[in-house]
Tab-separated table of C-alpha atoms in Angstrom:
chain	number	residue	atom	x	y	z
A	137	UNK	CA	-14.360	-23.070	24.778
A	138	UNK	CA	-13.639	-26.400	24.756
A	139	UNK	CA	-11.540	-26.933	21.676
A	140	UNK	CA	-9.387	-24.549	19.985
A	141	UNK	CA	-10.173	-22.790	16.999
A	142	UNK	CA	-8.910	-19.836	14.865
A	143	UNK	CA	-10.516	-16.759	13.756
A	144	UNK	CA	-9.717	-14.711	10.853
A	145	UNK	CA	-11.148	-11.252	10.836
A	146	UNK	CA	-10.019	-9.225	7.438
A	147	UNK	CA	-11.222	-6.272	5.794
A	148	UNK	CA	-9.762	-2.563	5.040
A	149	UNK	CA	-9.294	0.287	7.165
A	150	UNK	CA	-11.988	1.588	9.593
A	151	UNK	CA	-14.673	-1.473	9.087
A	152	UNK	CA	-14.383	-1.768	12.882
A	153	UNK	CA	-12.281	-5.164	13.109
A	154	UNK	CA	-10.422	-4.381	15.971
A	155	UNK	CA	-13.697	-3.791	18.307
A	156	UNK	CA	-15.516	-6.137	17.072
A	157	UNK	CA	-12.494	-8.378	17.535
A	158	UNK	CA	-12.379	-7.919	21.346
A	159	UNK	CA	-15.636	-8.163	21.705
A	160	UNK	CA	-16.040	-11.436	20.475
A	161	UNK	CA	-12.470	-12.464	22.444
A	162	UNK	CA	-13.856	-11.369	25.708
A	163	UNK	CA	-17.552	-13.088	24.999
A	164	UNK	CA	-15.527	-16.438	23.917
A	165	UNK	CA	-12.775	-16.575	26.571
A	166	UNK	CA	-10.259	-16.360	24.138
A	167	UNK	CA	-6.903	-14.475	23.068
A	168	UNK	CA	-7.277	-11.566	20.739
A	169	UNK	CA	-3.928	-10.769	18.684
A	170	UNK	CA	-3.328	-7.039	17.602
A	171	UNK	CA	-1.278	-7.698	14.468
A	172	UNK	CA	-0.389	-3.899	14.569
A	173	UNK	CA	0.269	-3.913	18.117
A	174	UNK	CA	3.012	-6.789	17.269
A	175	UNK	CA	4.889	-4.029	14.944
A	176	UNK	CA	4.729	-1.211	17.427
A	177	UNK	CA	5.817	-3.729	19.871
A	178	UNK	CA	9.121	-4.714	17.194
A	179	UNK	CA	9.338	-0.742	16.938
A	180	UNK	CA	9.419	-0.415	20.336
A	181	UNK	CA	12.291	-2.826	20.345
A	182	UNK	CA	13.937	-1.111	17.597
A	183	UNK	CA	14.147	1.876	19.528
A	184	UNK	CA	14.921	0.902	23.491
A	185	UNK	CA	17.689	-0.742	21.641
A	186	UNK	CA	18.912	2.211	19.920
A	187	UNK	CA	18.997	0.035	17.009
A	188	UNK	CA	19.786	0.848	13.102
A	189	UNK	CA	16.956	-0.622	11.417
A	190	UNK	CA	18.787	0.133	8.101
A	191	UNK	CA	21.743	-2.480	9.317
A	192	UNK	CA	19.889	-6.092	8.181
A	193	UNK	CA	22.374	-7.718	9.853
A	194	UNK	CA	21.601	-6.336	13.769
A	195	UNK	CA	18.021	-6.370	12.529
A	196	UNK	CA	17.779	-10.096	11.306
A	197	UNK	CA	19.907	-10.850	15.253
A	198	UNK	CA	17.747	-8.461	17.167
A	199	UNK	CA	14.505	-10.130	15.580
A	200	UNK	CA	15.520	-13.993	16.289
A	201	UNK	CA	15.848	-12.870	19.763
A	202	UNK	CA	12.454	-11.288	19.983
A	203	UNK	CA	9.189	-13.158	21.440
A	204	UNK	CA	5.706	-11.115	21.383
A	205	UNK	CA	2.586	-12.817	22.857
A	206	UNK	CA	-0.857	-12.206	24.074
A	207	UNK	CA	-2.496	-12.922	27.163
A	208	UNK	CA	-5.891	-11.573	29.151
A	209	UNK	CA	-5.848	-8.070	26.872
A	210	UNK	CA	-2.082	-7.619	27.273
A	211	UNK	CA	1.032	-7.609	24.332
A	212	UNK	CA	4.243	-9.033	26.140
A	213	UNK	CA	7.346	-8.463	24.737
A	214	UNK	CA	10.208	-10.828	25.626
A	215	UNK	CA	7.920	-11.466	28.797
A	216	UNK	CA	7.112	-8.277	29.908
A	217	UNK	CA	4.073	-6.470	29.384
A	218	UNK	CA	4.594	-3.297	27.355
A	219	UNK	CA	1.053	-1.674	26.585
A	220	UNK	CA	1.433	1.126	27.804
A	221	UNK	CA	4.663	1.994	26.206
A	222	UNK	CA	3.693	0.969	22.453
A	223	UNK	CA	1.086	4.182	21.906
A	224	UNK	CA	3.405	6.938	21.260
A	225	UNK	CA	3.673	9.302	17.917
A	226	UNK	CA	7.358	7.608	18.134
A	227	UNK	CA	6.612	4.023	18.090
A	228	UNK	CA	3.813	4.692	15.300
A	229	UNK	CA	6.537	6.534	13.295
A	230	UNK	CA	8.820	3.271	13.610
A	231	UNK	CA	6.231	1.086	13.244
A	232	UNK	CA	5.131	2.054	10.321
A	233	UNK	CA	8.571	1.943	8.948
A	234	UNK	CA	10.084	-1.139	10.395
A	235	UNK	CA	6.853	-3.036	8.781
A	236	UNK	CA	8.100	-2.786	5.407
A	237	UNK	CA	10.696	-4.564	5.929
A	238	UNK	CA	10.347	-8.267	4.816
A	239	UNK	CA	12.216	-9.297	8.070
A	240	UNK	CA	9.868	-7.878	10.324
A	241	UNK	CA	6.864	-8.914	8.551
A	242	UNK	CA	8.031	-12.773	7.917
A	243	UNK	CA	9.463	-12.517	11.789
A	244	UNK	CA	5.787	-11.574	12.680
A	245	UNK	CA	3.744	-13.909	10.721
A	246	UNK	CA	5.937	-16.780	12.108
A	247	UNK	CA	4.851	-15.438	15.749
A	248	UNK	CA	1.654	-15.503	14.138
A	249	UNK	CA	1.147	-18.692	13.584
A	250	UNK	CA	2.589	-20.018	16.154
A	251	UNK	CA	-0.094	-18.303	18.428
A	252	UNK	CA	-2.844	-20.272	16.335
A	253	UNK	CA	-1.327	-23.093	16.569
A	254	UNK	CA	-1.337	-23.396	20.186
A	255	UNK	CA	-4.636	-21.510	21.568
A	256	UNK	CA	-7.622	-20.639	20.764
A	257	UNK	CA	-7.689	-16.853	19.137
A	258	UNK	CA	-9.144	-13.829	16.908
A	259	UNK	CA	-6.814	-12.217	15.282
A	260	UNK	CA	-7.772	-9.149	12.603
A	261	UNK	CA	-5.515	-7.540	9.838
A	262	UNK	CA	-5.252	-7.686	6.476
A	263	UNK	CA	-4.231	-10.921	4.959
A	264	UNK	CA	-5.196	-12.956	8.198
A	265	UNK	CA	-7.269	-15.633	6.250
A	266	UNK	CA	-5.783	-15.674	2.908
A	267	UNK	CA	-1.976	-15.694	4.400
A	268	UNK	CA	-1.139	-15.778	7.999
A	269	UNK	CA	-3.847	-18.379	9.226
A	270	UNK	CA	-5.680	-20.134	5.971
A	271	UNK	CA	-6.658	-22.953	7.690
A	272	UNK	CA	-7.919	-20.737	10.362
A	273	UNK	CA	-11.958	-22.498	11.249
A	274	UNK	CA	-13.680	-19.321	10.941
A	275	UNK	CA	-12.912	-16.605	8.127
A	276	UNK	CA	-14.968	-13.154	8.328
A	277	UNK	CA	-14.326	-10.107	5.830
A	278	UNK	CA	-15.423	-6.932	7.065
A	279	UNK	CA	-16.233	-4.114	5.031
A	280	UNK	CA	-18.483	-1.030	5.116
A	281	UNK	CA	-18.800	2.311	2.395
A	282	UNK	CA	-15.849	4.739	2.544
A	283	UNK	CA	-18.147	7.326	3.788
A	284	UNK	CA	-19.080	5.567	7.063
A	285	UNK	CA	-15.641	4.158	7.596
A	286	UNK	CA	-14.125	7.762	7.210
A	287	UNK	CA	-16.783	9.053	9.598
A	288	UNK	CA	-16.077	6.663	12.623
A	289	UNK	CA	-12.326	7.353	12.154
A	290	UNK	CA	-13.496	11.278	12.151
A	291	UNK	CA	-14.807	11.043	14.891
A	292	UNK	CA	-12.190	8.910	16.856
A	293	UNK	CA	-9.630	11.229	15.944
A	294	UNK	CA	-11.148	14.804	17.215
A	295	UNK	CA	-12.247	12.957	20.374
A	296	UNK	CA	-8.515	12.478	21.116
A	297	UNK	CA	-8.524	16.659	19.946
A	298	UNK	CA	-6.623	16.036	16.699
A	299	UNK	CA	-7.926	19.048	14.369
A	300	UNK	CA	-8.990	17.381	10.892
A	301	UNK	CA	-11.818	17.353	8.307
A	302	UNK	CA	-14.108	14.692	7.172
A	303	UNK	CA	-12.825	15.256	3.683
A	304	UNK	CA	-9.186	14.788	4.809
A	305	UNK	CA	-10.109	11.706	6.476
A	306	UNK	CA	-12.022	10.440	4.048
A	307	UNK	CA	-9.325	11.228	1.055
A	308	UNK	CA	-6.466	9.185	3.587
A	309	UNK	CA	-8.777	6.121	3.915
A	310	UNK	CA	-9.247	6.138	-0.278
A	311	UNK	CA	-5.363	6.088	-0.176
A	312	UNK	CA	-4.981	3.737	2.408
A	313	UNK	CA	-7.289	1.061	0.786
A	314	UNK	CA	-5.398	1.525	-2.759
A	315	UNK	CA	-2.604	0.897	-1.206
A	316	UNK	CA	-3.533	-2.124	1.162
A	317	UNK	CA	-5.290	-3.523	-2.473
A	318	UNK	CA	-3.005	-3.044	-5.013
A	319	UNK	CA	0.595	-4.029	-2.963
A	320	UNK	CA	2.909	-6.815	-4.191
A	321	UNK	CA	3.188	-8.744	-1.279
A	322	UNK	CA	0.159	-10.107	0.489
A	323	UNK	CA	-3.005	-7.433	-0.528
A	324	UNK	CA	-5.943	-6.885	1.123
A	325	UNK	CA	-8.790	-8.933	-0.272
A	326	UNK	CA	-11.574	-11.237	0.687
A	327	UNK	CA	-10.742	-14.921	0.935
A	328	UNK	CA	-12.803	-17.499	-1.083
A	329	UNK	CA	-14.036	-19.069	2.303
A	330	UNK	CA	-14.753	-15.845	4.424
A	331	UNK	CA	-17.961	-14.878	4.986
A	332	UNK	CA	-18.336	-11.038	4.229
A	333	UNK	CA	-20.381	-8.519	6.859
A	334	UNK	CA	-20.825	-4.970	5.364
A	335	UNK	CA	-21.056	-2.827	8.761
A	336	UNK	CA	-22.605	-0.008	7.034
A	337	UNK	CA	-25.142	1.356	9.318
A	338	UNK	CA	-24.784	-1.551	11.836
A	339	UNK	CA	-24.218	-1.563	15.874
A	340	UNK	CA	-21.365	-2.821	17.076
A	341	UNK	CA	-23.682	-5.147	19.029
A	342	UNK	CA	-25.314	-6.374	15.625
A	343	UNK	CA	-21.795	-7.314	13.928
A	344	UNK	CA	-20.557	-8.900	17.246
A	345	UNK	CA	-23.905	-10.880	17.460
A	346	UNK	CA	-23.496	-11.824	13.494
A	347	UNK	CA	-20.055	-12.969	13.866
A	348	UNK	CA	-21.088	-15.477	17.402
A	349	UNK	CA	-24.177	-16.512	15.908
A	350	UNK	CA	-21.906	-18.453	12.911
A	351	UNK	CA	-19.582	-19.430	15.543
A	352	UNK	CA	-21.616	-20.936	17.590
């Protein structure tokens, strides 16, 4: 790569974003940024800390001393690599509470940015093109049917042995993706400039190929 550029990769639960997202890193040369890594990584925080996230005021202290950064696959957290620490039942619990609070999130986005602004990167989530980076060179919004995106997560989840139906998993992505689409601040939905790739049915291989071919 031999100018920087910024890639935006959207779209709702289970489309595949964050796979196809290293893929395309690793073929490029460039950093991919876990936005949900970034919370567990604040929840991780949170808790080595034995924090209060309740108290705004140690929060708001705790987070302008906080750095989180990505480098060659790994999240480092106040310069020290942490991924194998972030993936517990505990840090998802904290994670997913610590991320509604408007600190956290406007703490994050900052980081964001700041990342695009000074290296080349793919980062996927949620409001990526329309918020975080919107003058990011590259916008993509993946999507695929509910049925296919609640399969792959299916399947994902009783490989790791969790015991769980299709129908369950396919009822929690419904809920997820009416509650990504309808919430005050910052909903999911396409941006005016991405270009939209419904994964239904496709390889990985095909979407990654899509996504370099307008790249390049």
């Amino acid at each position: 790569m031999n100018k920087k550029i910024r890639i935006a990769l959207d779209g709702p639960s289970g489309a595949g974003k964050s796979t196809i997202a290293k893929n395309v890193a690793n073929t490029l040369g460039i950093d991919y940024i876990d936005t949900g890594a970034m919370y567990r990584a604040v929840a991780y925080k949170i808790i080595q800390s034995g924090l209060d996230v309740e108290n705004k005021r140690d929060l708001v202290e705790m987070l302008e001393n906080t750095d989180i950064d990505f480098s060659k696959g790994n999240i480092i957290l106040d310069g020290i690599i942490i991924n194998d620490k972030i993936r517990t039942s505990e840090i998802t619990k904290m994670a997913s509470i610590c991320s509604a609070y408007s600190e956290v999130r406007e703490k994050l986005v900052s980081l964001q940015r700041k990342m695009g602004q000074s290296k080349s990167i793919i980062m996927d989530g949620r409001d990526i093109g329309n918020n975080v980076l919107k003058d990011a060179e590259y916008k993509f919004f993946m999507t695929a049917s509910t049925k296919e995106r609640a399969k792959r997560r299916w399947i994902e989840l009783t490989e790791k042995g969790e015991n769980i139906t299709l129908e369950d998993v396919e009822e929690d992505i419904r809920q997820r993706d009416y509650k990504d689409t309808t919430r005050e601040l910052n909903p999911l939905c396409k941006s005016d400039d991405a270009i939209e790739i419904d994964t239904t049915g496709l390889s990985i291989e095909d979407v990654t190929k899509a996504i370099l071919d307008k790249i390049k």
